[in-house]
mmCIF file of C-alpha atoms in Angstrom:
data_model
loop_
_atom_site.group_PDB
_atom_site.id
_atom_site.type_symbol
_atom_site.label_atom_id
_atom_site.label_comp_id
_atom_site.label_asym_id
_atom_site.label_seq_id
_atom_site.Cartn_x
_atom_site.Cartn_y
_atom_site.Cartn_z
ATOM 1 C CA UNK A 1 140.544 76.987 116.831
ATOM 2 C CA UNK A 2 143.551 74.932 118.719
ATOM 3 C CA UNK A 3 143.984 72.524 115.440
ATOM 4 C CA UNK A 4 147.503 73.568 114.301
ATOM 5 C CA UNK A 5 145.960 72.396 110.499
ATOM 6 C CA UNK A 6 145.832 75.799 107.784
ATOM 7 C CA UNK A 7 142.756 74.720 106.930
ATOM 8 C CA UNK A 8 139.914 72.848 109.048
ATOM 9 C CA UNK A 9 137.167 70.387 107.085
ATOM 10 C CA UNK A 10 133.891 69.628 108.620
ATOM 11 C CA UNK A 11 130.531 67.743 107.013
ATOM 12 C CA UNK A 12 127.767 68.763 109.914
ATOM 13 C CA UNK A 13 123.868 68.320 109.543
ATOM 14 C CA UNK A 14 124.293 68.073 105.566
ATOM 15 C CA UNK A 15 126.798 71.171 105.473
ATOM 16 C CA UNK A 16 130.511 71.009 104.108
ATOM 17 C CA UNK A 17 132.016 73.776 106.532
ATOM 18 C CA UNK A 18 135.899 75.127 105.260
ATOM 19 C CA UNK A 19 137.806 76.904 107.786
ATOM 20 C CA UNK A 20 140.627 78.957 107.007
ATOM 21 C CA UNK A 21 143.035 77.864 110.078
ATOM 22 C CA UNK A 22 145.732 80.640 109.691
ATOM 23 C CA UNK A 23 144.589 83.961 112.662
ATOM 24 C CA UNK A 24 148.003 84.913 112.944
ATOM 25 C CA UNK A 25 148.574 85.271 109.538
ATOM 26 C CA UNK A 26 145.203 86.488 108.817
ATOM 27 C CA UNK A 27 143.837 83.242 107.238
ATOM 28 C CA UNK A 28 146.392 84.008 104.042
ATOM 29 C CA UNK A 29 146.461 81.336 101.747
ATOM 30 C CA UNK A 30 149.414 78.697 101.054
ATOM 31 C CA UNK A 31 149.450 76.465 97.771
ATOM 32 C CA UNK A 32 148.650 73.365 100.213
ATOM 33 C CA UNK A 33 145.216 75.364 101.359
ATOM 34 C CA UNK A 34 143.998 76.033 98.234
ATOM 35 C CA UNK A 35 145.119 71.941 96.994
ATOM 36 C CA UNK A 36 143.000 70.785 100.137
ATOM 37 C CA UNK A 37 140.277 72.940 99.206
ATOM 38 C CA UNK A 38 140.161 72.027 95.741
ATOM 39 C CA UNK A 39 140.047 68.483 96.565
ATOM 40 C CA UNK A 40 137.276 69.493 99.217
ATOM 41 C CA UNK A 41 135.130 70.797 96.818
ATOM 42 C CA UNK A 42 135.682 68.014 94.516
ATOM 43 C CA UNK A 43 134.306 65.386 97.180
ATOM 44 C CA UNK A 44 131.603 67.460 98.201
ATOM 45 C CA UNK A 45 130.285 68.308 94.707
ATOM 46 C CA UNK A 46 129.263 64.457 94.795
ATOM 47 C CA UNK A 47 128.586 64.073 97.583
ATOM 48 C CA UNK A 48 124.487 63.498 97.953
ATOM 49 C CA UNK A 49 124.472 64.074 102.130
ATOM 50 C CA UNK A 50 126.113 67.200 101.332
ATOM 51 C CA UNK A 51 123.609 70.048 100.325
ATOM 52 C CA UNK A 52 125.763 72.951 100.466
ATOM 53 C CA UNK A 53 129.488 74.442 101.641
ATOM 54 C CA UNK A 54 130.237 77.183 103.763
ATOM 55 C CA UNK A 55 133.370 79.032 104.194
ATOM 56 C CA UNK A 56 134.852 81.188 106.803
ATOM 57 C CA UNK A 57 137.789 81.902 108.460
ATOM 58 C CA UNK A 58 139.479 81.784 111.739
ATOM 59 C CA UNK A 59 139.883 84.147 114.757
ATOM 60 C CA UNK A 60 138.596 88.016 115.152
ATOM 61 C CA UNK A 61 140.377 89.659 112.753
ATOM 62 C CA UNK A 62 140.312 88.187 108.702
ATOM 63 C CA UNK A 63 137.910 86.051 106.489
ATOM 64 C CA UNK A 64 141.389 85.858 104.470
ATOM 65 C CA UNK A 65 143.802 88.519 103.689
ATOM 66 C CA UNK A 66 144.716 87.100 100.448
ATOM 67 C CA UNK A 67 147.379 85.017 98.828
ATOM 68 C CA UNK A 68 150.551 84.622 100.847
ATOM 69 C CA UNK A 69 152.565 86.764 98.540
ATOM 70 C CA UNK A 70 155.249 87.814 101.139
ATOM 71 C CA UNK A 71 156.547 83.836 100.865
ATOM 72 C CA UNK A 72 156.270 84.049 97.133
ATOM 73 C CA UNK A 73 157.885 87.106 96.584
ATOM 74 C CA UNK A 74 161.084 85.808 98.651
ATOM 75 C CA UNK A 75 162.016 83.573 95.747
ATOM 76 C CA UNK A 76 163.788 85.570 93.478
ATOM 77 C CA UNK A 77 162.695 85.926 89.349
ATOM 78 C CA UNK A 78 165.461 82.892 88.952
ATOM 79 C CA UNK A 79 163.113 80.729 90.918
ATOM 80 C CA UNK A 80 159.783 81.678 90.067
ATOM 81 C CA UNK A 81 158.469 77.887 90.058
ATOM 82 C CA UNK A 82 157.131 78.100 93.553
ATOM 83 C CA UNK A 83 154.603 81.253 92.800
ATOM 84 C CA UNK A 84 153.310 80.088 89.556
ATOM 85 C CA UNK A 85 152.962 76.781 91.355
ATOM 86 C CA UNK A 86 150.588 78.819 93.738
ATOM 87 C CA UNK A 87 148.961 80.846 91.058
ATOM 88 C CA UNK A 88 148.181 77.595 89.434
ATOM 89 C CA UNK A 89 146.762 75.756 92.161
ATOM 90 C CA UNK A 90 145.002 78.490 92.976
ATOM 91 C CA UNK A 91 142.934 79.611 90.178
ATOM 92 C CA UNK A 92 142.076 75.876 89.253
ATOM 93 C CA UNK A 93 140.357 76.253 92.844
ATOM 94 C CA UNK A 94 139.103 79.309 91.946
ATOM 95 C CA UNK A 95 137.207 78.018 88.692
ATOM 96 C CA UNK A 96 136.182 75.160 90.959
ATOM 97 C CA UNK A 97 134.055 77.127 93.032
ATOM 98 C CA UNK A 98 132.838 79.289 89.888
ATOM 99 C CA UNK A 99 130.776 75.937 88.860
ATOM 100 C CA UNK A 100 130.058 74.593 91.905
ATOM 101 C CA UNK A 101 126.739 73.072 91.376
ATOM 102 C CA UNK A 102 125.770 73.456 94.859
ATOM 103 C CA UNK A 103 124.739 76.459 97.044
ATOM 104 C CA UNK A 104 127.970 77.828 98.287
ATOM 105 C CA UNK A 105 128.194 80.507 101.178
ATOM 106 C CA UNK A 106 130.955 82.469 102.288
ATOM 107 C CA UNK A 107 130.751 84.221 105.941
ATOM 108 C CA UNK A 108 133.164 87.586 105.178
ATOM 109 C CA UNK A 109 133.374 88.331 108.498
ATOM 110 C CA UNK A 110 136.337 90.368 108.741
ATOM 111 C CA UNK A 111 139.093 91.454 106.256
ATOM 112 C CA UNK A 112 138.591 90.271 102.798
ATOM 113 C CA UNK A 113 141.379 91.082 100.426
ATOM 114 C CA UNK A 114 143.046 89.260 97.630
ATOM 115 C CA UNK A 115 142.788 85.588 97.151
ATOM 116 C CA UNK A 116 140.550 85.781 100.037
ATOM 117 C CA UNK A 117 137.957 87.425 97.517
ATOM 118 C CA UNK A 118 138.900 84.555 95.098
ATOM 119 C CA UNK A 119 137.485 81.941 97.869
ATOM 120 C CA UNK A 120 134.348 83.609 97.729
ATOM 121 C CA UNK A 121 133.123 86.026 95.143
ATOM 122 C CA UNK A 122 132.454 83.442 92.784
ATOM 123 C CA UNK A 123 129.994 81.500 94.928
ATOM 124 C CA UNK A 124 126.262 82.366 95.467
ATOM 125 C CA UNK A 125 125.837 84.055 98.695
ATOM 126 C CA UNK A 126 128.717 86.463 100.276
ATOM 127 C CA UNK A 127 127.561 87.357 103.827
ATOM 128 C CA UNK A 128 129.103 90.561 104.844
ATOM 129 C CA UNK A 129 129.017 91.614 108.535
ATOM 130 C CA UNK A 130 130.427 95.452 110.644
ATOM 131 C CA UNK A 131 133.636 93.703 110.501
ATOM 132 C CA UNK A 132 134.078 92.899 106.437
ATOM 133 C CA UNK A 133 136.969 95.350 105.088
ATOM 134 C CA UNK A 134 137.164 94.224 101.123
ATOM 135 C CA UNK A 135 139.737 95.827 98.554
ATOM 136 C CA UNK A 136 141.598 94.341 95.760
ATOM 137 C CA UNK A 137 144.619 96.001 96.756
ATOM 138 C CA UNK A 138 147.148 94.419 93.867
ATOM 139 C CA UNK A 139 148.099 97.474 92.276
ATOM 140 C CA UNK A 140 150.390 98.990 95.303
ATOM 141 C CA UNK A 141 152.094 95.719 95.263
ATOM 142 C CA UNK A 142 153.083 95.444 91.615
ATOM 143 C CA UNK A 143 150.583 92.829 90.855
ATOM 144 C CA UNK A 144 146.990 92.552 89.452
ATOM 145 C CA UNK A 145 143.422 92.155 91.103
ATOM 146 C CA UNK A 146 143.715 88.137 90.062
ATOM 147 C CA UNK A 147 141.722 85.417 91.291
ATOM 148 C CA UNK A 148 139.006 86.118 88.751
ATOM 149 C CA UNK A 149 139.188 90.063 89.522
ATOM 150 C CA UNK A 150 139.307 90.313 85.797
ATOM 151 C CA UNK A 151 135.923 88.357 85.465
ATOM 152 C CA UNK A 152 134.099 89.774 88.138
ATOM 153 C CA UNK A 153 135.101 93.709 88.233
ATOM 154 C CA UNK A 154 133.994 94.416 85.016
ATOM 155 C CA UNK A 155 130.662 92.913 85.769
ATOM 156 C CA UNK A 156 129.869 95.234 88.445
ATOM 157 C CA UNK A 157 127.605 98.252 87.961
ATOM 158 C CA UNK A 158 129.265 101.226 85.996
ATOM 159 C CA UNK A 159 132.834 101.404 86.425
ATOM 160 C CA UNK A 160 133.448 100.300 89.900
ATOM 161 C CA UNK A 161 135.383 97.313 89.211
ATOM 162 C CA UNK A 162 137.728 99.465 87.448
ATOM 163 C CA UNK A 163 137.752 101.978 90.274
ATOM 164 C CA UNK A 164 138.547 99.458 92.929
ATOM 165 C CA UNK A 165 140.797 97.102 90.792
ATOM 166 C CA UNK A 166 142.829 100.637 90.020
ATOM 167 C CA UNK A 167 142.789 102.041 93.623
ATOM 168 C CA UNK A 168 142.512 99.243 96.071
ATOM 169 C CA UNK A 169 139.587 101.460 97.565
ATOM 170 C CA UNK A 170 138.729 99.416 101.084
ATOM 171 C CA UNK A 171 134.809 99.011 101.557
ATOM 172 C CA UNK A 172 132.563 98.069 104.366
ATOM 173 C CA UNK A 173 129.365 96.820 104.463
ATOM 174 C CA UNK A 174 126.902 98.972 102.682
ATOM 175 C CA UNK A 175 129.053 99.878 100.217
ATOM 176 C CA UNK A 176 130.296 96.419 99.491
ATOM 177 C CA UNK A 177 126.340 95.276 98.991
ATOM 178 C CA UNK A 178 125.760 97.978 96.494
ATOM 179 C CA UNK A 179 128.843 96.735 94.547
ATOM 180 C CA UNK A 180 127.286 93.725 94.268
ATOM 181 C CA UNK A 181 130.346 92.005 95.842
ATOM 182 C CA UNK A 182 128.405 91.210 99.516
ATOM 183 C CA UNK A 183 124.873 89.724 98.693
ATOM 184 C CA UNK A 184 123.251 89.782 102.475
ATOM 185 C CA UNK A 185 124.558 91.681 105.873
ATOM 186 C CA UNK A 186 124.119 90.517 109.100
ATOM 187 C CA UNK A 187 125.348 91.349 112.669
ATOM 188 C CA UNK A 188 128.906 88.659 113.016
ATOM 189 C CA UNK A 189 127.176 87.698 116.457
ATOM 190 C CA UNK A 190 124.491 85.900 114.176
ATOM 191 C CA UNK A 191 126.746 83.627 112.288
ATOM 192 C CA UNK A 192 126.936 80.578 114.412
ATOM 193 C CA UNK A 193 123.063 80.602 114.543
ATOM 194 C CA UNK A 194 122.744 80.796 110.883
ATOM 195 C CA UNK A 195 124.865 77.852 110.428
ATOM 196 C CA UNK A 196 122.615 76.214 112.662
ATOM 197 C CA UNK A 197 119.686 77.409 110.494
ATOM 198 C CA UNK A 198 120.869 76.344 107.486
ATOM 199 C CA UNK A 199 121.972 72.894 109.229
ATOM 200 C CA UNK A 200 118.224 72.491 110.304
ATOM 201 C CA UNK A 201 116.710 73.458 107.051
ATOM 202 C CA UNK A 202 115.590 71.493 103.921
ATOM 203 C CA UNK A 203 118.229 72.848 101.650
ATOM 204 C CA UNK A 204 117.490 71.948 97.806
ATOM 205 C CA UNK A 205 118.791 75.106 95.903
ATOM 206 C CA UNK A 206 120.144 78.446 96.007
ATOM 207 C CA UNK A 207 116.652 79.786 96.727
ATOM 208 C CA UNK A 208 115.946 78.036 99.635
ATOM 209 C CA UNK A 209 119.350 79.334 101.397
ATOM 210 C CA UNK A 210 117.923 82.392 100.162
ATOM 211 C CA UNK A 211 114.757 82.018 102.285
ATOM 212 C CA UNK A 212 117.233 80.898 105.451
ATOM 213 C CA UNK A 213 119.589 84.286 105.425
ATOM 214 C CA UNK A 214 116.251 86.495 104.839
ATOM 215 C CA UNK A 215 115.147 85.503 108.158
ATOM 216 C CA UNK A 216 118.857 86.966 109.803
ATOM 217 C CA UNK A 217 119.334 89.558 107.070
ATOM 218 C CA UNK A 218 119.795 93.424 108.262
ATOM 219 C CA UNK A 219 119.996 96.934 106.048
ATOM 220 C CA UNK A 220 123.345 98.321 106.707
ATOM 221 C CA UNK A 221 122.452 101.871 105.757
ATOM 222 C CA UNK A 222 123.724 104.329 103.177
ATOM 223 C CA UNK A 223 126.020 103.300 100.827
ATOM 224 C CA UNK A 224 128.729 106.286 100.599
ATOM 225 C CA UNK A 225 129.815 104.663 96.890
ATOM 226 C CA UNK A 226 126.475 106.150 95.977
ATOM 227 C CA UNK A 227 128.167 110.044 96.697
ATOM 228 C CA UNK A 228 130.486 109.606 94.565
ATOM 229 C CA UNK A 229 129.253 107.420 91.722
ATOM 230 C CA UNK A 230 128.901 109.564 88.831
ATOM 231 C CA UNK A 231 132.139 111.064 89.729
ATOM 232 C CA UNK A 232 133.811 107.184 89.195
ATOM 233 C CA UNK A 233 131.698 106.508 86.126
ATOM 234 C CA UNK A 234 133.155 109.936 84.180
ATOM 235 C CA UNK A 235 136.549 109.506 85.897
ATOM 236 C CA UNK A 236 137.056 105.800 85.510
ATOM 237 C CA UNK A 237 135.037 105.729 82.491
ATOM 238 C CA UNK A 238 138.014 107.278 80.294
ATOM 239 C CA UNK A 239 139.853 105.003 77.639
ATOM 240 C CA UNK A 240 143.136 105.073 78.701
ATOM 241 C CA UNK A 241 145.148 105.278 82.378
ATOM 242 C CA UNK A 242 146.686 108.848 81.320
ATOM 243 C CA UNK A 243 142.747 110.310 80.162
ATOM 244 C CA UNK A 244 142.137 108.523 84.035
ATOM 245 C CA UNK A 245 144.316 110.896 85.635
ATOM 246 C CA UNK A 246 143.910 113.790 83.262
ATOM 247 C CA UNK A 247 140.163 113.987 84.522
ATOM 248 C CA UNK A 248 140.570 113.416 87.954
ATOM 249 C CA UNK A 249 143.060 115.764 88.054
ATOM 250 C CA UNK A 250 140.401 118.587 86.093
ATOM 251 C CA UNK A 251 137.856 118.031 88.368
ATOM 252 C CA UNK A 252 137.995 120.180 91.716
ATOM 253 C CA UNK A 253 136.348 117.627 94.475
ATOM 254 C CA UNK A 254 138.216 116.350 97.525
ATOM 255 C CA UNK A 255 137.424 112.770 96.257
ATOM 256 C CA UNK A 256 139.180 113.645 92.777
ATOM 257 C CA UNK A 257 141.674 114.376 95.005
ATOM 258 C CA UNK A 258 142.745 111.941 97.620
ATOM 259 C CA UNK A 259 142.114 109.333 94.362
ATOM 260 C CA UNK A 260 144.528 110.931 92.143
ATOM 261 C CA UNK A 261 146.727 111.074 95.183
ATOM 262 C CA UNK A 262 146.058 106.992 95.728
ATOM 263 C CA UNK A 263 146.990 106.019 91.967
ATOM 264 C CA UNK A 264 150.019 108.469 92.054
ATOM 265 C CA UNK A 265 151.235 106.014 94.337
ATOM 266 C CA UNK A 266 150.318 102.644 92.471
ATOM 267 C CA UNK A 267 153.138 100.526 90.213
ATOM 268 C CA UNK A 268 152.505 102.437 86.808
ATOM 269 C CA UNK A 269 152.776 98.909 84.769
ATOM 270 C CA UNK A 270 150.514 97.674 87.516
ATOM 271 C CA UNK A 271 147.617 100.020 86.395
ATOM 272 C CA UNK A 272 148.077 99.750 82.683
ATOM 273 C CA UNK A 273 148.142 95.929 82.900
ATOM 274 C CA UNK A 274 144.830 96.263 85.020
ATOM 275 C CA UNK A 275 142.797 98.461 82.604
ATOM 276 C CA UNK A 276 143.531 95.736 79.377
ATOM 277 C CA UNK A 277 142.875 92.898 82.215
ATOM 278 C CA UNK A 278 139.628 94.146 82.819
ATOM 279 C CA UNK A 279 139.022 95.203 79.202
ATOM 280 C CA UNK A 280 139.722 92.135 77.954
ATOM 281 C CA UNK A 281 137.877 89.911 81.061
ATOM 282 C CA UNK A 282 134.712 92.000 80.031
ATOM 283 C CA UNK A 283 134.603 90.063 76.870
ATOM 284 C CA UNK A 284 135.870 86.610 78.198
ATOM 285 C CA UNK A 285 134.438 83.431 79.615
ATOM 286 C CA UNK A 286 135.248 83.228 83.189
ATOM 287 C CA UNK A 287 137.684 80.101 82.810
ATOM 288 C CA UNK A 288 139.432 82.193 79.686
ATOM 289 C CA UNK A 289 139.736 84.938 82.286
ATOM 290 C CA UNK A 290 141.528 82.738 84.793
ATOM 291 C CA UNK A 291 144.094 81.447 81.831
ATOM 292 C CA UNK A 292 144.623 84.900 81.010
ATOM 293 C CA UNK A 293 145.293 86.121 84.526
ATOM 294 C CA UNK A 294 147.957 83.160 84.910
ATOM 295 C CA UNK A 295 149.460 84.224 81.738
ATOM 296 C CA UNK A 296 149.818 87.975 82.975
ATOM 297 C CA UNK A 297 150.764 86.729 86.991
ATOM 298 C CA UNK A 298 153.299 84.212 85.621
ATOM 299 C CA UNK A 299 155.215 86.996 83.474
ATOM 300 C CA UNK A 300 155.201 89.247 86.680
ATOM 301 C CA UNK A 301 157.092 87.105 88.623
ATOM 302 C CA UNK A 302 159.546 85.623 85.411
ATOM 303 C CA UNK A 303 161.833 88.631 85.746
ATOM 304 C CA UNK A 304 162.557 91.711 88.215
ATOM 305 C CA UNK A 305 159.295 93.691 87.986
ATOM 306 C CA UNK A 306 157.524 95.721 90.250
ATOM 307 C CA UNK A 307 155.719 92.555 92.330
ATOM 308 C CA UNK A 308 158.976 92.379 93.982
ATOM 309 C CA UNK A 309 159.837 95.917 94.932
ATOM 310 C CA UNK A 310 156.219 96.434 95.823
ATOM 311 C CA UNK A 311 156.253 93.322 98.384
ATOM 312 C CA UNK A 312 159.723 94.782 99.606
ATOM 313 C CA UNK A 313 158.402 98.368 100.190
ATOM 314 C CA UNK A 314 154.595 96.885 101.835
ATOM 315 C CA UNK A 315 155.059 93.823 103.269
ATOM 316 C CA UNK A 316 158.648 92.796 103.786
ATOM 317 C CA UNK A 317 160.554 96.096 105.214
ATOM 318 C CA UNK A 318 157.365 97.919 105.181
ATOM 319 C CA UNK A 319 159.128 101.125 104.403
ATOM 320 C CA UNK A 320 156.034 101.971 102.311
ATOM 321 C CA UNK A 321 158.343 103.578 99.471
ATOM 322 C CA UNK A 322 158.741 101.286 96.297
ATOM 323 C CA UNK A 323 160.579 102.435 93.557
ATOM 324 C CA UNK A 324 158.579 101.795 90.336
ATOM 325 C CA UNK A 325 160.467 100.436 87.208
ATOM 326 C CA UNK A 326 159.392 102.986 85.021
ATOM 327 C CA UNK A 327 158.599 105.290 87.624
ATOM 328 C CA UNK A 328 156.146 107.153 85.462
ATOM 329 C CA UNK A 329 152.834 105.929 84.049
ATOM 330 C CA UNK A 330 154.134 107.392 80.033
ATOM 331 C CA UNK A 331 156.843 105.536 80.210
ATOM 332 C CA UNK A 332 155.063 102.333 80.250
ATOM 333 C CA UNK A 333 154.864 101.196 76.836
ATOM 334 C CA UNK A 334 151.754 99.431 75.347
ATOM 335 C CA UNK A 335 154.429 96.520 74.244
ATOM 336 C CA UNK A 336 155.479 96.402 77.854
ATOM 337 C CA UNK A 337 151.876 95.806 78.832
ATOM 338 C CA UNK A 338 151.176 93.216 76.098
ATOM 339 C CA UNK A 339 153.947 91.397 76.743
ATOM 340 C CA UNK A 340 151.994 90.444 79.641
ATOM 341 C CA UNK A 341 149.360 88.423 78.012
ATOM 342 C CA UNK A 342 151.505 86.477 75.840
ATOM 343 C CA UNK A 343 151.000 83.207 75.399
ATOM 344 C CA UNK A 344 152.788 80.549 77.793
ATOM 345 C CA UNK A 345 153.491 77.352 75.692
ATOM 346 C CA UNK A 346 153.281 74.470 77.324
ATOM 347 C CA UNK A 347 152.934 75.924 80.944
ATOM 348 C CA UNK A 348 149.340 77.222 80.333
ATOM 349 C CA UNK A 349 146.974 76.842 82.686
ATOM 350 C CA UNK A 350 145.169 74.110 82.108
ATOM 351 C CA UNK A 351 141.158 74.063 83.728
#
């Protein structure tokens, strides 16, 4: 793409077509992006000549990498207006895609992390190709899986949202399909042809894209999730993030291992917020899971928590050594966590 615009807008042969115009960045999203979007989708939901959207990103690398929480996290607690600005115009995007009433296709052809899972979880098809790397990765940076991570996680089979949303575990392609995350694989060399397919075909409904991707579709193989799945469902299946740990650390497996090893490194408030996030998003409506994520994501960045420090240690000096306030996961108190869902006043979000 030579367009110096963050995000590119196209109608072609009955197809709304969202590029995400930001390679060296790897597509990240800005609060302008996801307010162009938005508006996008707003058009193109009444739009009659347009019969469905597709979204992908730019260059080799990223579908999108996420949110651009780096910029966000540079504004101290003091100023905090800018990221719940973000959050806000965000998730309202978010829900918009959730009921779009059109067939809405997202090519994850590369790394999908973040708010880059926001853009496209929530539609109906999630093409995932050899060069999709998903993870919800939140919990090393002192933040949660967001975006609708709290809708969507607990909806997938056993306890693998809670397993990824607790770990940031990276998957690729098999593995992502039998989460239920990627709906179709395909070889990335076949995604400019099955734009063109869909372009050509008579395009109604979600079945009839259905009938278009079959013809390009391709069995990625094993899923290695499979291995370990009762393992996660015992493990992750526990009540409380201390009975997590407790188990993994009981059970004598190299996978018990390297996980317990993973979360020993995650923000401890981080992971306790996470498991009521989910518990409670298992119950909600998924525009009551959005408001409740913008409750918990504007509290995170309303005073000096652990978003900060863990943005410091991974992204800004990239020392890769935060310093978690507590440091332990029993010294997080359960009024520490709730104090994350309270409610917001007048600064709700509003969907």
């Amino acid at each position: 793409m030579t367009s110096e615009a963050e995000i590119l807008f196209e109608a072609r042969n009955g197809l709304g077509i969202i590029t995400l115009n930001r390679p060296k960045a790897l597509n990240s999203l800005s609060t302008d992006m996801c307010a162009q979007m938005d508006q996008a989708l707003i058009n193109w939901a009444e739009d009659d000549a347009i019969k469905a959207v597709i979204i992908r990103g730019a260059g080799e690398k990223a579908f999108c990498a996420g949110g651009d929480v780096k910029t966000l996290a540079e504004n101290s607690p003091e100023d905090h207006h800018l990221a719940t600005e973000f959050f806000r115009t965000e998730y309202v995007m978010n829900s918009r895609i959730y009921h779009f009433p059109k067939p809405y296709i997202a090519l994850l052809d590369g790394i999908t992390m973040g708010g880059g899972v926001g853009v496209s979880v929530h539609g109906s098809h999630r093409i995932i190709t050899e060069k999709t790397l998903f993870a919800m990765p939140e919990s090393a940076i002192g933040l949660i899986p967001d975006v609708g991570g709290g809708y969507f996680m607990p909806r997938l089979p056993g306890k693998l949202g809670l397993y990824l949303g607790l770990t940031g575990a990276r998957l690729r392609g098999a593995d992502i399909l039998y989460a239920g995350i990627g709906t179709s694989y395909m070889a990335s060399a076949k995604l400019d042809d099955l734009i063109d397919a869909l372009g050509a075909a008579e395009i109604k409904d979600v079945q009839d894209v259905d009938q278009v991707i079959s013809a390009f579709a391709e069995d990625p193989g094993e899923a290695s999730l499979d291995e370990f799945r009762d393992l996660i469902d015992a493990a992750f299946g526990e009540v409380t993030l201390e009975a997590v740990l407790d188990h993994l650390d009981a059970i004598d497996h190299p996978w018990a291992e390297k996980t317990l090893a993973t979360l020993n490194k995650m923000s401890p408030v981080s992971m306790k917020v996470i498991i009521e996030q989910i518990l409670q998003g298992a119950e909600l409506e998924f525009d009551d899971v959005m408001k409740m994520e913008y409750r918990i994501v504007s509290h995170i960045v309303s005073y000096q928590s652990d978003f900060y420090e863990g943005v410091r240690a991974v992204l800004i000096d990239k020392d890769q050594n935060p310093t978690w306030n507590p440091p332990t996961v029993d010294a997080v108190t359960d009024e520490m966590v709730m104090a994350h869902f309270a409610p917001l006043g007048d600064k709700e979000l509003i969907l």
